Coordinates of N, CA and C in Angstrom, one line a residue:
Chain L
Q20 N 0.8 -1.2 0.0 CA 0.0 0.0 0.0 C 0.9 1.3 0.0
Q21 N 2.2 1.1 0.2 CA 3.0 2.3 0.2 C 3.6 2.6 -1.1
Q22 N 3.3 1.8 -2.2 CA 4.0 2.0 -3.4 C 3.5 3.2 -4.2
V23 N 4.4 3.8 -4.9 CA 4.1 4.9 -5.9 C 4.6 4.4 -7.2
K24 N 3.8 4.3 -8.2 CA 4.2 3.9 -9.5 C 4.4 5.0 -10.5
Q25 N 5.5 5.1 -11.1 CA 5.9 6.2 -12.0 C 6.2 5.7 -13.4
S26 N 5.7 6.6 -14.4 CA 6.0 6.3 -15.8 C 6.1 7.6 -16.6
P27 N 6.8 7.6 -17.7 CA 7.6 6.5 -18.2 C 8.9 6.4 -17.5
Q28 N 9.7 5.4 -17.8 CA 11.0 5.2 -17.2 C 12.0 6.2 -17.8
S29 N 11.8 6.5 -19.1 CA 12.7 7.5 -19.7 C 11.8 8.2 -20.8
L30 N 12.3 9.4 -21.1 CA 11.5 10.3 -21.9 C 12.5 11.2 -22.7
I31 N 12.2 11.3 -24.0 CA 13.0 12.2 -24.8 C 12.1 13.2 -25.4
V32 N 12.4 14.5 -25.2 CA 11.5 15.6 -25.7 C 12.4 16.6 -26.4
Q33 N 11.8 17.2 -27.5 CA 12.6 18.2 -28.2 C 12.5 19.5 -27.4
K34 N 13.5 20.3 -27.6 CA 13.5 21.6 -26.9 C 12.2 22.4 -27.3
G35 N 11.6 23.0 -26.3 CA 10.3 23.7 -26.5 C 9.1 22.9 -26.4
G36 N 9.2 21.6 -26.3 CA 8.1 20.7 -26.2 C 7.6 20.5 -24.7
I37 N 6.6 19.7 -24.5 CA 6.0 19.5 -23.2 C 6.4 18.1 -22.7
S38 N 7.0 18.1 -21.5 CA 7.4 16.8 -20.9 C 6.3 16.5 -19.9
I39 N 5.8 15.2 -19.9 CA 4.8 14.8 -19.0 C 5.2 13.5 -18.3
I40 N 5.2 13.5 -17.0 CA 5.5 12.3 -16.2 C 4.3 12.0 -15.3
N41 N 4.0 10.8 -15.2 CA 2.8 10.4 -14.5 C 3.1 9.5 -13.3
C42 N 2.3 9.7 -12.2 CA 2.5 8.8 -11.0 C 1.1 8.4 -10.5
A43 N 1.1 7.2 -9.9 CA -0.1 6.7 -9.3 C 0.2 6.1 -8.0
Y44 N -0.8 6.2 -7.1 CA -0.5 5.7 -5.7 C -1.7 4.9 -5.2
E45 N -1.5 4.1 -4.2 CA -2.5 3.3 -3.6 C -3.0 3.8 -2.3
N46 N -2.1 4.2 -1.5 CA -2.4 4.6 -0.1 C -3.2 5.9 0.0
T47 N -4.4 5.9 0.4 CA -5.2 7.1 0.5 C -4.8 8.0 1.7
A48 N -3.9 7.5 2.5 CA -3.4 8.3 3.7 C -2.3 9.3 3.3
F49 N -1.8 9.1 2.1 CA -0.8 10.1 1.6 C -1.4 11.5 1.6
D50 N -0.6 12.4 2.1 CA -1.2 13.8 2.2 C -0.3 14.9 1.6
Y51 N 0.8 14.5 1.0 CA 1.7 15.4 0.4 C 2.4 14.8 -0.8
F52 N 2.5 15.5 -1.9 CA 3.0 14.9 -3.1 C 4.0 15.8 -3.8
P53 N 5.3 15.6 -3.5 CA 6.4 16.4 -4.1 C 7.0 15.8 -5.3
W54 N 7.6 16.6 -6.1 CA 8.4 16.1 -7.2 C 9.8 16.6 -7.0
Y55 N 10.8 15.7 -7.2 CA 12.2 16.0 -7.0 C 12.9 15.9 -8.4
Q56 N 13.9 16.8 -8.5 CA 14.8 16.8 -9.7 C 16.2 16.4 -9.3
Q57 N 16.8 15.4 -10.0 CA 18.1 15.0 -9.6 C 19.0 15.0 -10.8
F58 N 20.2 15.7 -10.7 CA 21.2 15.6 -11.7 C 22.2 14.5 -11.3
P59 N 22.9 14.0 -12.3 CA 23.8 12.9 -12.0 C 24.8 13.2 -10.9
G60 N 25.0 12.3 -10.0 CA 25.9 12.4 -8.9 C 25.5 13.4 -7.8
K61 N 24.3 13.9 -7.9 CA 23.9 14.9 -6.9 C 22.7 14.4 -6.1
G62 N 22.4 15.0 -5.0 CA 21.2 14.7 -4.3 C 19.9 15.3 -5.0
P63 N 18.8 14.7 -4.7 CA 17.5 15.2 -5.3 C 17.2 16.6 -4.7
A64 N 16.6 17.5 -5.5 CA 16.2 18.8 -5.0 C 14.7 19.0 -5.3
L65 N 14.0 19.5 -4.3 CA 12.6 19.7 -4.4 C 12.3 20.7 -5.6
L66 N 11.4 20.2 -6.4 CA 11.0 21.0 -7.6 C 9.7 21.7 -7.4
I67 N 8.7 21.0 -7.0 CA 7.3 21.5 -6.8 C 6.5 20.5 -6.0
A68 N 5.5 20.9 -5.2 CA 4.8 19.9 -4.4 C 3.3 20.4 -4.4
I69 N 2.4 19.4 -4.1 CA 1.0 19.7 -4.0 C 0.4 18.9 -2.9
R70 N -0.7 19.4 -2.4 CA -1.5 18.7 -1.3 C -2.8 18.2 -2.0
P71 N -3.5 17.2 -1.4 CA -4.6 16.6 -2.1 C -5.9 17.5 -2.1
D72 N -5.8 18.7 -1.5 CA -7.0 19.6 -1.5 C -7.0 20.5 -2.7
V73 N -5.9 20.4 -3.5 CA -5.7 21.2 -4.7 C -5.6 20.4 -5.9
S74 N -6.2 20.7 -7.1 CA -6.2 19.9 -8.3 C -5.0 20.3 -9.2
E75 N -4.5 21.5 -9.0 CA -3.4 21.9 -9.9 C -2.5 22.9 -9.2
K76 N -1.2 22.9 -9.4 CA -0.3 23.9 -8.9 C 0.7 24.2 -10.0
K77 N 1.0 25.5 -10.2 CA 1.9 25.9 -11.2 C 3.0 26.8 -10.7
E78 N 4.2 26.5 -11.0 CA 5.3 27.3 -10.7 C 6.2 27.5 -11.9
G79 N 6.1 28.6 -12.5 CA 6.9 28.8 -13.7 C 6.5 27.9 -14.8
R80 N 7.5 27.1 -15.3 CA 7.2 26.2 -16.4 C 6.7 24.8 -15.9
F81 N 6.7 24.7 -14.6 CA 6.4 23.4 -14.0 C 4.9 23.4 -13.4
T82 N 4.2 22.4 -13.7 CA 2.8 22.2 -13.2 C 2.5 20.8 -12.7
I83 N 1.9 20.7 -11.6 CA 1.4 19.4 -11.1 C -0.1 19.4 -11.3
S84 N -0.5 18.3 -11.8 CA -2.0 18.1 -11.9 C -2.3 16.9 -11.0
F85 N -3.3 17.0 -10.2 CA -3.6 16.0 -9.2 C -5.1 15.6 -9.3
N86 N -5.3 14.3 -9.4 CA -6.6 13.7 -9.5 C -6.8 12.8 -8.3
K87 N -7.5 13.3 -7.3 CA -7.7 12.5 -6.1 C -8.5 11.3 -6.3
S88 N -9.5 11.3 -7.0 CA -10.4 10.2 -7.2 C -9.7 9.0 -7.9
A89 N -8.9 9.4 -8.9 CA -8.1 8.4 -9.6 C -6.8 8.0 -8.9
K90 N -6.4 8.7 -7.9 CA -5.2 8.5 -7.2 C -4.0 8.6 -8.1
Q91 N -4.0 9.7 -8.9 CA -2.9 9.9 -9.9 C -2.5 11.4 -9.8
F92 N -1.2 11.6 -10.1 CA -0.7 13.0 -10.2 C 0.4 13.0 -11.3
S93 N 0.5 14.1 -11.9 CA 1.5 14.2 -13.0 C 2.2 15.5 -13.0
L94 N 3.4 15.5 -13.6 CA 4.3 16.7 -13.7 C 4.3 17.1 -15.2
H95 N 4.0 18.3 -15.5 CA 4.1 18.8 -16.8 C 5.2 19.9 -16.8
I96 N 6.2 19.7 -17.8 CA 7.2 20.7 -17.9 C 7.0 21.4 -19.3
M97 N 6.6 22.6 -19.2 CA 6.3 23.4 -20.5 C 7.6 24.0 -21.0
D98 N 7.6 24.1 -22.4 CA 8.8 24.7 -23.0 C 10.1 24.1 -22.5
S99 N 10.1 22.8 -22.6 CA 11.3 22.0 -22.0 C 12.6 22.5 -22.6
Q100 N 13.6 22.6 -21.8 CA 14.9 23.1 -22.1 C 16.0 22.0 -21.9
P101 N 17.1 22.1 -22.6 CA 18.2 21.1 -22.4 C 18.6 21.1 -20.9
G102 N 18.6 22.2 -20.2 CA 18.9 22.2 -18.8 C 18.0 21.5 -17.9
D103 N 16.8 21.1 -18.4 CA 15.8 20.3 -17.7 C 16.2 18.8 -17.7
S104 N 17.2 18.4 -18.5 CA 17.6 17.0 -18.6 C 18.1 16.6 -17.3
A105 N 17.4 15.6 -16.7 CA 17.7 15.1 -15.3 C 16.8 14.0 -15.1
T106 N 16.9 13.4 -13.9 CA 16.0 12.3 -13.5 C 14.9 13.0 -12.5
Y107 N 13.7 12.7 -12.8 CA 12.6 13.2 -12.0 C 11.9 12.1 -11.2
F108 N 11.7 12.4 -9.9 CA 11.1 11.5 -9.0 C 9.8 12.1 -8.4
C109 N 8.7 11.3 -8.5 CA 7.5 11.7 -7.8 C 7.6 11.1 -6.4
A110 N 6.9 11.6 -5.5 CA 7.0 11.0 -4.1 C 5.6 11.3 -3.4
A111 N 5.4 10.6 -2.4 CA 4.2 10.8 -1.5 C 4.6 10.5 -0.1
S112 N 4.0 11.3 0.8 CA 4.3 11.1 2.2 C 3.1 11.1 3.1
V113 N 3.3 10.4 4.2 CA 2.3 10.3 5.3 C 2.9 11.0 6.5
N114 N 2.2 11.9 7.0 CA 2.7 12.6 8.2 C 2.8 11.7 9.4
T115 N 4.0 11.6 10.0 CA 4.2 10.6 11.1 C 4.5 11.4 12.4
G116 N 4.0 12.6 12.5 CA 4.3 13.4 13.7 C 5.2 14.5 13.3
T117 N 6.5 14.3 13.6 CA 7.4 15.4 13.3 C 8.3 15.0 12.2
A118 N 8.1 13.8 11.6 CA 9.0 13.4 10.4 C 8.0 13.1 9.2
S119 N 8.6 13.3 8.1 CA 7.8 13.0 6.8 C 8.5 11.8 6.1
K120 N 7.8 10.7 6.1 CA 8.3 9.5 5.4 C 7.9 9.6 4.0
L121 N 8.9 9.8 3.1 CA 8.6 9.9 1.7 C 8.7 8.5 1.0
T122 N 7.7 8.2 0.2 CA 7.8 7.0 -0.7 C 8.0 7.5 -2.1
F123 N 9.1 7.0 -2.7 CA 9.4 7.5 -4.0 C 9.0 6.6 -5.2
G124 N 8.7 7.2 -6.3 CA 8.5 6.5 -7.5 C 9.9 6.1 -8.0
T125 N 10.0 5.3 -9.1 CA 11.2 4.7 -9.5 C 12.0 5.7 -10.4
G126 N 11.5 6.8 -10.7 CA 12.2 7.9 -11.5 C 12.0 7.8 -13.0
T127 N 12.1 9.0 -13.6 CA 12.0 9.2 -15.0 C 13.2 9.9 -15.5
R128 N 14.0 9.4 -16.4 CA 15.1 10.1 -16.9 C 14.7 10.9 -18.2
L129 N 14.7 12.2 -18.0 CA 14.3 13.1 -19.1 C 15.5 13.6 -19.9
Q130 N 15.4 13.5 -21.2 CA 16.4 14.1 -22.0 C 15.8 15.1 -23.0
V131 N 16.2 16.3 -22.9 CA 15.7 17.3 -23.8 C 16.7 17.6 -24.9
T132 N 16.3 17.3 -26.1 CA 17.2 17.5 -27.3 C 17.0 18.8 -28.0
L133 N 18.1 19.2 -28.6 CA 18.1 20.5 -29.3 C 17.2 20.5 -30.6
Chain Y
D30 N 27.5 28.7 4.6 CA 26.2 28.4 3.9 C 25.5 27.2 4.6
G31 N 24.2 27.3 4.7 CA 23.4 26.2 5.3 C 23.3 25.1 4.4
G32 N 23.4 23.8 5.0 CA 23.2 22.7 4.1 C 23.5 21.4 4.8
I33 N 23.5 20.3 4.0 CA 23.7 19.0 4.5 C 25.0 18.5 3.9
T34 N 26.0 18.1 4.8 CA 27.3 17.6 4.3 C 27.4 16.1 4.5
Q35 N 27.7 15.4 3.5 CA 27.9 14.0 3.6 C 29.3 13.7 3.3
S36 N 29.9 12.7 4.0 CA 31.3 12.3 3.7 C 31.5 10.8 4.1
P37 N 32.4 10.1 3.4 CA 33.1 10.6 2.2 C 32.1 10.5 1.0
K38 N 32.6 11.1 -0.1 CA 31.8 11.0 -1.3 C 31.9 9.6 -1.9
Y39 N 33.0 9.0 -1.8 CA 33.2 7.7 -2.3 C 33.9 6.8 -1.2
L40 N 33.4 5.6 -1.1 CA 33.9 4.7 -0.1 C 33.9 3.3 -0.6
F41 N 34.9 2.6 -0.3 CA 35.0 1.2 -0.7 C 35.1 0.3 0.5
R42 N 34.3 -0.8 0.5 CA 34.2 -1.6 1.6 C 34.6 -3.1 1.2
K43 N 35.4 -3.6 2.1 CA 35.8 -5.0 1.9 C 34.7 -5.9 2.5
E44 N 34.6 -7.1 2.0 CA 33.6 -8.1 2.5 C 33.9 -8.2 4.0
G45 N 32.8 -8.2 4.8 CA 32.9 -8.4 6.3 C 33.2 -7.2 7.1
Q46 N 33.4 -6.1 6.4 CA 33.7 -4.8 7.1 C 32.5 -4.0 7.4
N47 N 32.5 -3.3 8.5 CA 31.5 -2.3 8.8 C 32.1 -0.9 8.3
V48 N 31.3 -0.1 7.8 CA 31.7 1.2 7.4 C 30.7 2.2 7.8
T49 N 31.1 3.5 8.1 CA 30.2 4.5 8.6 C 30.2 5.7 7.7
L50 N 29.0 6.1 7.3 CA 28.8 7.3 6.5 C 28.4 8.5 7.4
S51 N 29.1 9.6 7.1 CA 28.8 10.7 8.0 C 27.8 11.6 7.3
C52 N 26.9 12.2 8.2 CA 26.0 13.2 7.7 C 25.9 14.3 8.8
E53 N 26.1 15.6 8.4 CA 26.0 16.7 9.2 C 25.2 17.8 8.6
Q54 N 24.3 18.4 9.4 CA 23.5 19.5 8.8 C 23.6 20.7 9.8
N55 N 23.6 21.9 9.2 CA 23.6 23.1 10.0 C 22.4 23.9 9.7
L56 N 21.3 23.2 9.4 CA 20.0 23.9 9.1 C 19.1 24.0 10.3
N57 N 19.6 23.5 11.4 CA 18.8 23.5 12.7 C 17.5 22.6 12.5
H58 N 17.6 21.6 11.7 CA 16.4 20.7 11.5 C 16.4 19.7 12.6
D59 N 15.1 19.4 13.0 CA 15.0 18.3 14.0 C 15.0 16.9 13.4
A60 N 14.4 16.7 12.2 CA 14.3 15.4 11.6 C 15.4 15.2 10.6
M61 N 15.9 13.9 10.6 CA 17.0 13.5 9.7 C 16.6 12.1 9.2
Y62 N 17.1 11.8 8.0 CA 16.8 10.6 7.3 C 18.0 10.0 6.5
W63 N 17.9 8.7 6.3 CA 18.9 8.1 5.4 C 18.1 7.3 4.3
Y64 N 18.4 7.6 3.1 CA 17.8 6.8 1.9 C 18.9 6.1 1.2
R65 N 18.5 5.0 0.6 CA 19.4 4.3 -0.3 C 18.8 4.4 -1.7
Q66 N 19.7 4.6 -2.7 CA 19.3 4.7 -4.1 C 20.0 3.7 -5.0
D67 N 19.2 2.9 -5.6 CA 19.7 1.9 -6.6 C 19.1 2.2 -7.9
P68 N 19.8 1.9 -9.0 CA 19.3 2.2 -10.3 C 17.9 1.5 -10.6
G69 N 17.0 2.2 -11.0 CA 15.7 1.7 -11.4 C 14.7 1.4 -10.2
Q70 N 15.2 1.8 -9.0 CA 14.4 1.5 -7.8 C 14.0 2.7 -7.0
G71 N 14.4 3.9 -7.5 CA 14.1 5.1 -6.7 C 14.8 5.1 -5.4
L72 N 14.3 5.8 -4.5 CA 15.0 6.0 -3.2 C 14.2 5.2 -2.2
R73 N 14.8 4.5 -1.3 CA 14.2 3.8 -0.2 C 14.7 4.2 1.1
L74 N 13.8 4.3 2.1 CA 14.1 4.8 3.4 C 14.7 3.8 4.3
I75 N 15.9 4.1 4.8 CA 16.6 3.1 5.7 C 16.2 3.4 7.2
Y76 N 16.5 4.6 7.6 CA 16.2 5.0 9.0 C 15.8 6.5 9.0
Y77 N 15.1 6.9 10.0 CA 14.8 8.3 10.2 C 14.8 8.6 11.7
S78 N 15.0 9.9 12.0 CA 15.1 10.3 13.4 C 14.3 11.6 13.5
Q79 N 13.5 11.7 14.5 CA 12.7 12.9 14.7 C 13.3 13.9 15.7
I80 N 14.0 13.3 16.7 CA 14.7 14.1 17.6 C 16.0 13.4 18.1
V81 N 16.8 14.1 18.8 CA 18.0 13.6 19.4 C 17.7 12.3 20.2
N82 N 18.6 11.3 20.1 CA 18.5 10.1 20.9 C 17.3 9.3 20.6
D83 N 16.7 9.5 19.4 CA 15.5 8.7 19.0 C 15.6 8.5 17.5
F84 N 15.3 7.2 17.0 CA 15.3 7.0 15.6 C 14.4 5.7 15.4
Q85 N 13.9 5.7 14.2 CA 13.0 4.6 13.8 C 13.4 3.9 12.5
K86 N 13.1 2.6 12.4 CA 13.5 1.9 11.1 C 12.6 2.4 10.0
G87 N 13.2 2.4 8.8 CA 12.4 2.7 7.6 C 12.0 1.3 7.0
D88 N 12.0 1.4 5.6 CA 11.5 0.2 4.9 C 12.6 -0.9 4.7
I89 N 13.9 -0.5 4.8 CA 15.0 -1.4 4.5 C 16.1 -1.3 5.5
A90 N 15.8 -1.4 6.8 CA 16.7 -1.1 7.9 C 17.7 -2.3 8.1
E91 N 17.4 -3.5 7.7 CA 18.2 -4.7 8.0 C 19.6 -4.5 7.5
G92 N 20.6 -4.7 8.3 CA 22.0 -4.6 8.0 C 22.6 -3.2 8.1
Y93 N 21.8 -2.3 8.7 CA 22.2 -0.9 8.9 C 22.0 -0.5 10.4
S94 N 22.7 0.4 10.8 CA 22.5 1.0 12.2 C 22.8 2.5 12.1
V95 N 22.1 3.2 13.0 CA 22.3 4.7 13.1 C 22.4 5.1 14.6
S96 N 22.8 6.4 14.7 CA 22.8 7.0 16.1 C 22.4 8.4 15.9
R97 N 21.9 9.1 16.9 CA 21.5 10.5 16.8 C 21.9 11.1 18.2
E98 N 23.1 11.3 18.4 CA 23.6 11.8 19.7 C 23.6 13.4 19.7
K99 N 23.6 13.9 18.5 CA 23.6 15.4 18.4 C 22.6 15.8 17.3
K100 N 22.0 16.9 17.5 CA 20.9 17.3 16.5 C 21.5 17.4 15.1
E101 N 22.8 17.9 15.0 CA 23.4 18.1 13.7 C 23.8 16.9 13.0
S102 N 24.0 15.8 13.7 CA 24.7 14.6 13.1 C 23.8 13.3 13.2
F103 N 23.9 12.6 12.1 CA 23.1 11.4 11.9 C 23.9 10.4 11.1
P104 N 24.9 9.7 11.7 CA 25.8 8.8 11.0 C 25.1 7.5 10.7
L105 N 25.4 6.9 9.6 CA 24.8 5.6 9.2 C 26.0 4.6 9.1
T106 N 25.8 3.5 9.8 CA 26.8 2.4 9.7 C 26.2 1.3 8.8
V107 N 27.0 0.9 7.8 CA 26.6 -0.3 7.0 C 27.3 -1.5 7.5
T108 N 26.6 -2.4 8.1 CA 27.3 -3.5 8.8 C 27.6 -4.7 7.8
S109 N 28.3 -5.6 8.2 CA 28.6 -6.8 7.4 C 27.4 -7.6 7.1
A110 N 26.3 -7.4 7.9 CA 25.1 -8.1 7.7 C 24.3 -7.6 6.5
Q111 N 24.7 -6.5 5.9 CA 24.0 -6.0 4.7 C 24.7 -6.7 3.5
K112 N 23.9 -7.5 2.9 CA 24.5 -8.4 1.9 C 24.8 -7.8 0.6
N113 N 24.1 -6.7 0.3 CA 24.3 -6.0 -1.0 C 24.3 -4.5 -0.8
P114 N 25.5 -4.0 -0.2 CA 25.5 -2.6 0.2 C 25.9 -1.7 -0.9
T115 N 26.3 -2.1 -2.0 CA 26.8 -1.2 -3.1 C 25.6 -0.4 -3.6
A116 N 25.7 0.9 -3.3 CA 24.5 1.8 -3.7 C 25.0 3.3 -3.4
F117 N 24.1 4.2 -3.8 CA 24.3 5.6 -3.5 C 23.4 5.9 -2.3
Y118 N 24.0 6.5 -1.2 CA 23.4 6.7 0.0 C 23.1 8.2 0.2
L119 N 21.9 8.6 0.5 CA 21.5 10.0 0.6 C 21.0 10.3 2.0
C120 N 21.6 11.3 2.6 CA 21.1 11.8 3.9 C 20.2 13.0 3.6
A121 N 19.2 13.2 4.5 CA 18.3 14.3 4.3 C 17.8 14.8 5.6
S122 N 17.2 16.0 5.6 CA 16.7 16.5 6.8 C 15.5 17.4 6.5
S123 N 14.7 17.6 7.6 CA 13.5 18.5 7.5 C 13.3 19.2 8.8
R124 N 12.6 20.3 8.8 CA 12.4 21.0 10.1 C 11.7 20.2 11.1
G125 N 10.8 19.3 10.7 CA 10.1 18.4 11.6 C 9.0 19.1 12.3
L126 N 7.9 19.4 11.5 CA 6.7 20.1 12.0 C 5.7 19.1 12.6
T127 N 4.9 19.5 13.5 CA 3.9 18.6 14.0 C 2.7 18.7 13.2
A128 N 2.6 19.6 12.2 CA 1.5 19.8 11.4 C 1.7 19.0 10.1
A129 N 1.3 19.5 9.0 CA 1.4 18.8 7.7 C 2.9 18.6 7.3
A130 N 3.1 17.7 6.3 CA 4.4 17.3 5.8 C 5.3 18.5 5.5
D131 N 6.5 18.4 5.7 CA 7.5 19.5 5.5 C 8.5 19.1 4.4
T132 N 9.1 20.1 3.9 CA 10.1 19.9 2.8 C 11.3 19.2 3.3
I133 N 11.7 18.2 2.6 CA 12.9 17.4 2.9 C 14.0 17.8 2.0
Y134 N 15.2 18.1 2.6 CA 16.3 18.6 1.8 C 17.4 17.4 1.8
F135 N 18.0 17.2 0.7 CA 19.0 16.1 0.6 C 20.4 16.7 0.5
G136 N 21.3 15.8 1.0 CA 22.7 16.1 0.8 C 23.2 15.6 -0.6
E137 N 24.5 15.7 -0.8 CA 25.0 15.3 -2.2 C 25.2 13.8 -2.4
G138 N 25.1 13.1 -1.3 CA 25.2 11.6 -1.4 C 26.6 11.1 -1.3
S139 N 26.6 9.8 -0.9 CA 27.9 9.0 -0.8 C 27.7 7.7 -1.6
W140 N 28.8 7.4 -2.4 CA 28.8 6.2 -3.1 C 29.5 5.1 -2.3
L141 N 28.9 4.0 -2.1 CA 29.6 2.9 -1.4 C 29.7 1.7 -2.4
T142 N 30.9 1.2 -2.5 CA 31.1 0.1 -3.3 C 31.8 -1.0 -2.5
V143 N 31.3 -2.3 -2.7 CA 32.0 -3.4 -2.1 C 33.0 -4.0 -3.0
V144 N 34.2 -4.2 -2.5 CA 35.3 -4.7 -3.3 C 35.8 -6.1 -2.8

């Protein structure tokens, strides 16, 4: 019940195109859904996050769409740039008091070509 | 600069050896975490700590041990009981709120290889 399923495993998008990464979850107790961006050899960095009471959140070129009834959420990267080439992880967490236990998807390797 | 420092960046372990990965944060965060990253499997939680002198097992704690004697430090020991320790290890921290989930910040990671 803790699993978060992420697709696709890899994605190639032309510069200026839209990158879309999808995630689905089972556990309805999840109450926080962040997306992390990771460059090779580096730690993940928070990109954008959403809570289940909101259906969409936009920050610059990055948008999260959230469908509570379907238990799905997705990341859209508009006007994709070569600098966006990285691995993206969706995650979900359950509040455990003072700590946040994140369950991660398996990651999507995005390559943005010129 | 505030952040999370992991050391060493690269570590080689011989069969049967215990090794310790260091994690220090100067963000004044209460909660700290250790994750393991393997190709194609995302990140998996090993241990987490909400306050000093307290820690809980995550999803894959077998073969690992931790301590939390100081707020700033959360070292991870990979013991000889961990049969497949080769991986990228990530330390993280968060403020540790009693309300809704908080942002988790990651260090730069440590590569551990068994030789």
